[in-house]
Coordinates of N, CA and C and ligand atoms in Angstrom, one line a residue:
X1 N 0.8 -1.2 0.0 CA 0.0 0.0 0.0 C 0.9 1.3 0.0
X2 N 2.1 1.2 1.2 CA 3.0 2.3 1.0 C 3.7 2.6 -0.3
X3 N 3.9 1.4 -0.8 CA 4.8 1.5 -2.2 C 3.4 2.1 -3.3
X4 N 2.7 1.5 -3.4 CA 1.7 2.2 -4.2 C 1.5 4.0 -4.2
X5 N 1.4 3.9 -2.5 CA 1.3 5.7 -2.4 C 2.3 6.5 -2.8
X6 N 3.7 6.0 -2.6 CA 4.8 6.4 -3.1 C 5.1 6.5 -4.6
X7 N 4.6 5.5 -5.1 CA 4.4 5.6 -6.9 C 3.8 6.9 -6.7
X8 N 2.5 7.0 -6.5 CA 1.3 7.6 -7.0 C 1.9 9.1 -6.7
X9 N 3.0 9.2 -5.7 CA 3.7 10.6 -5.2 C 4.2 11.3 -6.1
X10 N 5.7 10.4 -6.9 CA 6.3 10.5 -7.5 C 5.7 10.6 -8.8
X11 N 4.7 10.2 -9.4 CA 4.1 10.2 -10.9 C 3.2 11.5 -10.3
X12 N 2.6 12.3 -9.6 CA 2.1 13.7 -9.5 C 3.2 14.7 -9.7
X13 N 4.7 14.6 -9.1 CA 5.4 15.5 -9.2 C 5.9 15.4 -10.2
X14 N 6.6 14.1 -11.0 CA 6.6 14.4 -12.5 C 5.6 15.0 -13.5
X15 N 4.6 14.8 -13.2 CA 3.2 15.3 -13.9 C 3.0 17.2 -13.2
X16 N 3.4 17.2 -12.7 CA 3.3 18.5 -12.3 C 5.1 19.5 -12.9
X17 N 6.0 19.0 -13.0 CA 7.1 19.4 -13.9 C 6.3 19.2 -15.0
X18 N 6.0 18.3 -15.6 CA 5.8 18.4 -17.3 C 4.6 19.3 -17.4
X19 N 3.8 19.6 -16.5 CA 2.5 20.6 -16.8 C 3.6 22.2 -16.8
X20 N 4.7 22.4 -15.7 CA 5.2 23.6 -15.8 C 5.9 24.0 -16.9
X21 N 6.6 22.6 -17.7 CA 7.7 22.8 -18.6 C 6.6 23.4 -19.8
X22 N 5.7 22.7 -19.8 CA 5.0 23.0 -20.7 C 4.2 24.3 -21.2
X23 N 4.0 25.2 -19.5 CA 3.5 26.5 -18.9 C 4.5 27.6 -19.8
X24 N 5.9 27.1 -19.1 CA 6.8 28.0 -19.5 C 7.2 28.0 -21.2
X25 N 6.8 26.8 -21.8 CA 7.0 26.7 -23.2 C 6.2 27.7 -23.8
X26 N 5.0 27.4 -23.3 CA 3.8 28.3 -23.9 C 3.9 29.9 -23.8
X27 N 4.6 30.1 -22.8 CA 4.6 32.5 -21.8 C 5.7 32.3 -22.7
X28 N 6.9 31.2 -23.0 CA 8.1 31.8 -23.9 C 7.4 32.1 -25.2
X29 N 6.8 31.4 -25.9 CA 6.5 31.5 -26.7 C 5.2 33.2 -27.7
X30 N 4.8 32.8 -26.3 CA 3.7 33.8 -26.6 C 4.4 35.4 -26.5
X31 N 5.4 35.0 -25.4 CA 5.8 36.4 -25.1 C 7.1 36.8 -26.8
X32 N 7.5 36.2 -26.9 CA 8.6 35.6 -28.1 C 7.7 36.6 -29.5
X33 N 6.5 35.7 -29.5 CA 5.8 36.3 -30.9 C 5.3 37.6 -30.6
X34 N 5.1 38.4 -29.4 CA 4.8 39.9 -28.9 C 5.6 40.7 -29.2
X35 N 7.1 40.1 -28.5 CA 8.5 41.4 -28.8 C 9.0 41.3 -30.4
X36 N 8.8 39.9 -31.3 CA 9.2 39.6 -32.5 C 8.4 38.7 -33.2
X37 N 9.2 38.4 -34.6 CA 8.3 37.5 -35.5 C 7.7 36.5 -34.8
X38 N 6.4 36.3 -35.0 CA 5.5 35.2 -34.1 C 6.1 33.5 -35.1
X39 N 5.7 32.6 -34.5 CA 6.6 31.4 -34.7 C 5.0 30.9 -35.6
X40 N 5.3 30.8 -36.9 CA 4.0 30.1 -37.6 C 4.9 29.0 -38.5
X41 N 4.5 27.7 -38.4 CA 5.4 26.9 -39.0 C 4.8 26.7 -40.7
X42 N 5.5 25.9 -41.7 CA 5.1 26.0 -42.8 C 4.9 25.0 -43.0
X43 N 3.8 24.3 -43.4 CA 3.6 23.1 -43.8 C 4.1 22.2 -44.8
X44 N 4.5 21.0 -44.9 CA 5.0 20.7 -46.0 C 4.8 21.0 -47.0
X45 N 3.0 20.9 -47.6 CA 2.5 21.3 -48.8 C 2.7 22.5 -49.4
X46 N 3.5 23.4 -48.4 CA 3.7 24.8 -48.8 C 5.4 24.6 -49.1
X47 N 5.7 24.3 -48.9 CA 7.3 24.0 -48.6 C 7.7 23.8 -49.8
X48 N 7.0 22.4 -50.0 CA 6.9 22.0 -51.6 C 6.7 22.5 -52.4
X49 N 6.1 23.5 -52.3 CA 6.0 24.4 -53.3 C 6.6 25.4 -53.8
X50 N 7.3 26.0 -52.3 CA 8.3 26.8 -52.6 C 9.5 26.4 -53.1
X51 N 10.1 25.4 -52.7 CA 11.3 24.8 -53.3 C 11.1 24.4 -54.4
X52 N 10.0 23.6 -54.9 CA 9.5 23.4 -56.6 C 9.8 25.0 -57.3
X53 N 9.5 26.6 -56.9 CA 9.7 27.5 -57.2 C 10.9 27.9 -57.1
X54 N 11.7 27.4 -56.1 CA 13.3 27.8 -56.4 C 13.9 27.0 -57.1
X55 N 13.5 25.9 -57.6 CA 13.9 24.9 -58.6 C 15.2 24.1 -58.1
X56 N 15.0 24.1 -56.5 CA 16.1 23.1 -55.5 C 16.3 21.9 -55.9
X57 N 17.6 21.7 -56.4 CA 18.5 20.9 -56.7 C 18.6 20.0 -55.5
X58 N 18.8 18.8 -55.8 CA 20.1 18.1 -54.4 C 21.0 18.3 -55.0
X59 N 22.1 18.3 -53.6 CA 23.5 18.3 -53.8 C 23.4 19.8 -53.4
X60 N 22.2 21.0 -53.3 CA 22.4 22.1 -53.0 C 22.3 22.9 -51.8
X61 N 22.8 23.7 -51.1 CA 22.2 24.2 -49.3 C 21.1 25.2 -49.3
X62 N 20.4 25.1 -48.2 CA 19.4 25.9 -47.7 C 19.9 26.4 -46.6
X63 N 19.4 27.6 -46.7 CA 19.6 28.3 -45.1 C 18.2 29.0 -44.7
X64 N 17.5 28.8 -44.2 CA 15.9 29.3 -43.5 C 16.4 30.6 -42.4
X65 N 16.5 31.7 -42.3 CA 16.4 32.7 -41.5 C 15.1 32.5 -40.5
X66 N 15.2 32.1 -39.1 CA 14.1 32.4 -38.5 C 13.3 31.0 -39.4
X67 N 13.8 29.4 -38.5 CA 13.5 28.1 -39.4 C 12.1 27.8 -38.0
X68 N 12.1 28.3 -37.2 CA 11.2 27.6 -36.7 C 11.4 26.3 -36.0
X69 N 10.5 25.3 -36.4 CA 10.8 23.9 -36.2 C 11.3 23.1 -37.4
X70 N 12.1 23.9 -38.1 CA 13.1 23.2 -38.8 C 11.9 22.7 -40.3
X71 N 10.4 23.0 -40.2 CA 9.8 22.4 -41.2 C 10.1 22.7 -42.2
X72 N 10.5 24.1 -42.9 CA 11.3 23.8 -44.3 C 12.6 23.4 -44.7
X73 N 13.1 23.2 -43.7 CA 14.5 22.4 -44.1 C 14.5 21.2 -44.4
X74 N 13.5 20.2 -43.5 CA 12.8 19.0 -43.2 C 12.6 18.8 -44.4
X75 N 11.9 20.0 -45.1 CA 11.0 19.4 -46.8 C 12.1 19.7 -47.2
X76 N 12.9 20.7 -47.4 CA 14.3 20.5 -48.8 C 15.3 19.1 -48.7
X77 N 15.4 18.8 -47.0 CA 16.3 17.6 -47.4 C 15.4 16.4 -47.8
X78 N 14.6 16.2 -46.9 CA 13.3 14.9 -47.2 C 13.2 14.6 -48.7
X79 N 12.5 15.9 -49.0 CA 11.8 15.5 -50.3 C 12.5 16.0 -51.8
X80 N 14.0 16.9 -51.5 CA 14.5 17.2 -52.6 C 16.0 17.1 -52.8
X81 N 16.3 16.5 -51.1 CA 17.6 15.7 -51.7 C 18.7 16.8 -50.9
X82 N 18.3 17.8 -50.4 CA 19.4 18.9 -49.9 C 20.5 18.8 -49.4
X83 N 21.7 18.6 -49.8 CA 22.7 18.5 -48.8 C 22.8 18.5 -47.9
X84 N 22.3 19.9 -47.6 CA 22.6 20.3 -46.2 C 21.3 21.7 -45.7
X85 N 21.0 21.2 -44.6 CA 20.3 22.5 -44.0 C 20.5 23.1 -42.9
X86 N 20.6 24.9 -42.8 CA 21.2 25.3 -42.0 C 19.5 26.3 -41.7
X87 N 19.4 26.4 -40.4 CA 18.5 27.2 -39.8 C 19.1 27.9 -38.2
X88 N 18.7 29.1 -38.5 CA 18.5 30.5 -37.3 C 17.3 30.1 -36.7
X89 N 17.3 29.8 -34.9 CA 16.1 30.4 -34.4 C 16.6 30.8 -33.1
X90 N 15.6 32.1 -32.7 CA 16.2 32.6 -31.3 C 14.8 31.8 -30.3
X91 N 14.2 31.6 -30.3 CA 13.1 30.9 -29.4 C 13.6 29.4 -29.0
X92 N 14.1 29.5 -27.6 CA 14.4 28.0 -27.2 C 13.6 27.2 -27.5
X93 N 11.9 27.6 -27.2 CA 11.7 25.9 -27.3 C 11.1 25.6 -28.6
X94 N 11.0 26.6 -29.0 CA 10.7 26.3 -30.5 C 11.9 25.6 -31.3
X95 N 13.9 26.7 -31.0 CA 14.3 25.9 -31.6 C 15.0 24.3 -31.0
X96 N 14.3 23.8 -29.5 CA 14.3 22.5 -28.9 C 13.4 21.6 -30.0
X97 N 12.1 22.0 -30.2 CA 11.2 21.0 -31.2 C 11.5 20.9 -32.4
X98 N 12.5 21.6 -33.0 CA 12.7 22.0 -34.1 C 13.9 20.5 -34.2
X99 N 14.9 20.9 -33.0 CA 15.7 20.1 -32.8 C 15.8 18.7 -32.7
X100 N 14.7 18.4 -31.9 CA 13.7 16.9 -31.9 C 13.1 16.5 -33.0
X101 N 12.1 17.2 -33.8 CA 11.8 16.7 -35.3 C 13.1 16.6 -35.9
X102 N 14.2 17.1 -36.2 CA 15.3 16.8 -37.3 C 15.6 15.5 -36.9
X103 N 15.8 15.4 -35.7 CA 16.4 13.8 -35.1 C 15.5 12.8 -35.1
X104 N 14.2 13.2 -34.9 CA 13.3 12.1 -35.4 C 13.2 11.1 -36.7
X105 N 13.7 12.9 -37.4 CA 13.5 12.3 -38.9 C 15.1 11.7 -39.7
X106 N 15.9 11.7 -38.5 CA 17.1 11.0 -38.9 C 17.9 12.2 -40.2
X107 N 17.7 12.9 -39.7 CA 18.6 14.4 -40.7 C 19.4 15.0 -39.4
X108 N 19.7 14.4 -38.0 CA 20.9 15.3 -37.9 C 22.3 15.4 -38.5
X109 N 22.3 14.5 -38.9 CA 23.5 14.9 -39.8 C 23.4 15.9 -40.4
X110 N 22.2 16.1 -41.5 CA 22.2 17.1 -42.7 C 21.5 18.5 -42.0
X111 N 21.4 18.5 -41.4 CA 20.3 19.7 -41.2 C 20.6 20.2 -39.4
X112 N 21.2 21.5 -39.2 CA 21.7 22.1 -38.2 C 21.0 23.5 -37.7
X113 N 20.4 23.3 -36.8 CA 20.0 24.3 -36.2 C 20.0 25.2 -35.2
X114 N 20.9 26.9 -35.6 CA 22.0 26.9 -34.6 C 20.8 28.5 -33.9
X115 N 21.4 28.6 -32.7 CA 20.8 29.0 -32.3 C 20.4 30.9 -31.8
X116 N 21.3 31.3 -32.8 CA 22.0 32.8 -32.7 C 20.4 33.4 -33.5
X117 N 20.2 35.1 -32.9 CA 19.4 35.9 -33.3 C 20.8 36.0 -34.9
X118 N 20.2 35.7 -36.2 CA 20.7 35.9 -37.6 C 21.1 37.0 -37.6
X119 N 20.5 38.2 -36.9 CA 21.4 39.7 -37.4 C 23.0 40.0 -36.5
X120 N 23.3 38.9 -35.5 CA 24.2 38.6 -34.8 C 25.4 37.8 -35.4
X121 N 25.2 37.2 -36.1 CA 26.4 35.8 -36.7 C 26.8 36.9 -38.2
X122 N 27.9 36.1 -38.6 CA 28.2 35.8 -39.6 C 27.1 34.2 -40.2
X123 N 27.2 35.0 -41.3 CA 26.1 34.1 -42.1 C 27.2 33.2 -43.1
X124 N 26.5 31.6 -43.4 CA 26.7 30.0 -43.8 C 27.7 31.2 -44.9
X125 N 28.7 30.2 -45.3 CA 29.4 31.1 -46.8 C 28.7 30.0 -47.8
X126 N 28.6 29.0 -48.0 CA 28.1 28.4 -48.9 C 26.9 28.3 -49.3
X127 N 25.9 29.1 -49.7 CA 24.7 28.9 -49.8 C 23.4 28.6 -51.1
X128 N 23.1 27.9 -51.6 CA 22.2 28.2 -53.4 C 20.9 28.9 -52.7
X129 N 20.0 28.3 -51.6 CA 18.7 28.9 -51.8 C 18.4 29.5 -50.3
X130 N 18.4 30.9 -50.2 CA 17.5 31.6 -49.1 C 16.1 31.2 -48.9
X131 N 15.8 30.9 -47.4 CA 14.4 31.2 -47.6 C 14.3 31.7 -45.9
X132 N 12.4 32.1 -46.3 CA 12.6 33.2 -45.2 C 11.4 33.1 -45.0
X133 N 10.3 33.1 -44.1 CA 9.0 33.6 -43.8 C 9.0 34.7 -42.2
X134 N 9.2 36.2 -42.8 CA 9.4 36.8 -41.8 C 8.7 37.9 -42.0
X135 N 8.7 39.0 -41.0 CA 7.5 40.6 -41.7 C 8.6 41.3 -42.5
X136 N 7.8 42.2 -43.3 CA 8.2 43.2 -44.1 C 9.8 43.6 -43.6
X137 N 9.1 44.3 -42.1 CA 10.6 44.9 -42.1 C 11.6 44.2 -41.6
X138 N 11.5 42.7 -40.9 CA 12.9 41.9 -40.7 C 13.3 41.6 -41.8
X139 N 12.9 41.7 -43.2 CA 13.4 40.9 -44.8 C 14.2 42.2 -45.2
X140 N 13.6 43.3 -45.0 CA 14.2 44.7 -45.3 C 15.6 44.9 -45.0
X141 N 15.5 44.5 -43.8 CA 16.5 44.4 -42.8 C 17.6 43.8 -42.7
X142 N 17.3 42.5 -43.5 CA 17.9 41.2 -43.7 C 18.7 41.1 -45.4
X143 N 17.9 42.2 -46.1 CA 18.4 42.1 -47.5 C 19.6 42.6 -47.7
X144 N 19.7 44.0 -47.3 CA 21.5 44.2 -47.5 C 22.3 43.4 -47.4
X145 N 22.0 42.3 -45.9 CA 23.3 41.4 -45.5 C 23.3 40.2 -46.4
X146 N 22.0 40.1 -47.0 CA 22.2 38.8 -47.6 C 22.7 39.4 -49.3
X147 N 22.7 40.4 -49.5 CA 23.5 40.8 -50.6 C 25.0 41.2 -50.5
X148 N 25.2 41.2 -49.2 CA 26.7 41.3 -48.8 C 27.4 40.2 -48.7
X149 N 26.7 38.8 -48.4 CA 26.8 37.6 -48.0 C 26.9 36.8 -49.2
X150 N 26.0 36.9 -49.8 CA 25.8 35.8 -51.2 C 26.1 36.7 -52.7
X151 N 26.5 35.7 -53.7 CA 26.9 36.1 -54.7 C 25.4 36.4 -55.9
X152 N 25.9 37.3 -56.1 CA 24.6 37.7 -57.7 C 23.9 35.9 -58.0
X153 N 22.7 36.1 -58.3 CA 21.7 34.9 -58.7 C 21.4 34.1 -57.5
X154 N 22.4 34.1 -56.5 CA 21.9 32.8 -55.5 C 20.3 33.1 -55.4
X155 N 19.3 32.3 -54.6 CA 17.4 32.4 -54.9 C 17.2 32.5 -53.7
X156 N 16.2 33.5 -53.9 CA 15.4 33.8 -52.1 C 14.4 33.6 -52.3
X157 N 13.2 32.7 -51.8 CA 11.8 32.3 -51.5 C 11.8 33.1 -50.4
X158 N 10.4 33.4 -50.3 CA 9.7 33.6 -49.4 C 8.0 33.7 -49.1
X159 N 7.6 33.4 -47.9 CA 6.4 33.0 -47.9 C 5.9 34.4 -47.7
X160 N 4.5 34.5 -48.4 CA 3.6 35.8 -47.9 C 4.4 37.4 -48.0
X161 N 5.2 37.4 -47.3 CA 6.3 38.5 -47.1 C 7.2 39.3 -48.4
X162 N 7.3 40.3 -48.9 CA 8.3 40.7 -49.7 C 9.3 40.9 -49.0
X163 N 10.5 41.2 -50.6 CA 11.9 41.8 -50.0 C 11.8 43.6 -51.0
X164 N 12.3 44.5 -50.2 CA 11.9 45.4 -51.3 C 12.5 45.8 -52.5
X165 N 13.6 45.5 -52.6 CA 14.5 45.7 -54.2 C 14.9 44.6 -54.1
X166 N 15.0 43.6 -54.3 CA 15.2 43.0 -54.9 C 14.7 42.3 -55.8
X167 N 15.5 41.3 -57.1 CA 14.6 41.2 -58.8 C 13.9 40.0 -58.0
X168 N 12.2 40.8 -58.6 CA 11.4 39.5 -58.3 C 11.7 38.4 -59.7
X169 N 11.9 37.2 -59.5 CA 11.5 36.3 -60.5 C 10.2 35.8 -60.6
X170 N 9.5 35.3 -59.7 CA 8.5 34.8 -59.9 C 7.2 34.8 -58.9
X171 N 5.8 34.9 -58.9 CA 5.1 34.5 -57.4 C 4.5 33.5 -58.0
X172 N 3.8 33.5 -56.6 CA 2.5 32.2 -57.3 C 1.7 32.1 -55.5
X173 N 0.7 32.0 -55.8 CA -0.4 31.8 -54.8 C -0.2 30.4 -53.7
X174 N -0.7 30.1 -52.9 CA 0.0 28.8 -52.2 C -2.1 28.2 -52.0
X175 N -2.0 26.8 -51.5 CA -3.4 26.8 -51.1 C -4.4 27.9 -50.4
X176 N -3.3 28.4 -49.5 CA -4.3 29.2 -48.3 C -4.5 30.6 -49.3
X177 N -4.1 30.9 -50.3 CA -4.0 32.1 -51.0 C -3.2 33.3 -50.7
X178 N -2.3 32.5 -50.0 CA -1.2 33.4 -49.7 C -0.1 33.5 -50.7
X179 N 0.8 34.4 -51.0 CA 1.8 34.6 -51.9 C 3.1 34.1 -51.9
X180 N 3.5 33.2 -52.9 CA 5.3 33.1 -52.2 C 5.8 33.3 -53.4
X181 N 7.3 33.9 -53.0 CA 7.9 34.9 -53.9 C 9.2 34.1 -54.4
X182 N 9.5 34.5 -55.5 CA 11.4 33.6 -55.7 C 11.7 35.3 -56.4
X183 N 12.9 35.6 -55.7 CA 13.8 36.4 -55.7 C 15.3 36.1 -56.2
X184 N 15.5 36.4 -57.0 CA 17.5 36.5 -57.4 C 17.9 37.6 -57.0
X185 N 19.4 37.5 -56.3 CA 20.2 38.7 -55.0 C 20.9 39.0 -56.7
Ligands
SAM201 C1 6.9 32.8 -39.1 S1 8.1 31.8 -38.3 C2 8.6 30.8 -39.7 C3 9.3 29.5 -39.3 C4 9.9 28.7 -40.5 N1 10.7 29.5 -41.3 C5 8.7 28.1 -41.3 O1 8.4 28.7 -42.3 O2 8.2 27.0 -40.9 C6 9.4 32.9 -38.1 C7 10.4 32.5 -37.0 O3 11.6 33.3 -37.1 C8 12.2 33.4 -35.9 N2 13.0 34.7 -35.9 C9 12.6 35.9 -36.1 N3 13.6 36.8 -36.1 C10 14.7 36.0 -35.8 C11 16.1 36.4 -35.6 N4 16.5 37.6 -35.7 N5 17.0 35.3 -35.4 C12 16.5 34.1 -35.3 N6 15.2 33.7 -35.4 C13 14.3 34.7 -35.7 C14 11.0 33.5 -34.9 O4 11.4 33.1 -33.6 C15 10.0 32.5 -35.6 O5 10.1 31.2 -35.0

């Protein structure tokens, strides 16, 4: 009976950490998308799309500015063969889940997700395709360096969001009727 009540102790106070971890996941998060870009992940079917629009190669890198849970990196190496993927996220536990799905899906090798605010680092030197789902003015913001960083042609996707000078190549509508864009720097 004691050993019973003593289980029953010990399985409340774990149950009570995983209800807090999960408290504090949530106030990080919410507070996260208040002071900055809110954390909206991109579904595969959208992913696919964009990268069909940058016309991703395997054998070629991705870098996701602000990757979230790693979901479009997930789709360029999964489904198009990517070398390699590199993703920015400043949200711990978003970029923890992020971290967990790549490993799930057996891409830690190819796919790295480091954990620096992007306007802080030096940026990947090897890169073919940008992508980005971020507001107006972090892309604004983000475009000089990525024309300081990458050579003429390298391709920038992006979801919903513009960049402001730079050459559009192409849009196209996604399911939800949102916009994604392919850009050459
Ligand atoms: C709209 S979500 C997009 C996530 C992912 N790219 C996708 O499409 O699934 C934008 C993410 O960018 C992250 N972010 C915004 N500014 C950032 C910065 N300066 N450095 C690192 N991450 C950033 C946010 O924390 C958020 O998770």
């Amino acid at each position: 009976m004691s050993f019973l009540f003593s289980a029953l102790l010990v399985f409340l106070l774990i149950f009570q950490f995983f209800l807090l971890f999960i408290l504090l996941a949530i106030v990080s998060i919410v507070f996260s998308s208040i002071v900055s870009v809110p954390w909206v992940p991109t579904h595969s079917r959208i992913g696919r799309q964009m990268f069909k629009l940058a016309d991703l190669q395997p054998e070629e890198i991705v870098v996701d500015f602000g990757c979230g849970d790693g979901s479009l990196l997930i789709t360029a190496v999964k489904e198009f063969g990517a070398k390699r993927g590199i993703g920015y996220e400043q949200q711990l536990f978003v970029r923890w889940l992020g971290k967990l799905r790549v490993h799930l899906a057996g891409l830690s090798g190819k796919i790295e997700i480091r954990k620096e605010n992007f306007f802080k680092v030096e940026f990947p030197k090897e890169v073919h395709v940008v992508a980005s789902y971020l507001f107006p003015k972090t892309q604004a913001d983000l475009e000089p360096l990525l024309r300081k960083a990458y050579p003429k042609g390298t391709r920038v996707i992006s979801r919903t969001f513009t960049y402001p000078t730079l050459e559009l190549i192409k849009t196209e509508k996604n399911y939800k009727n949102e916009n994604l864009y392919l850009y050459r720097l």
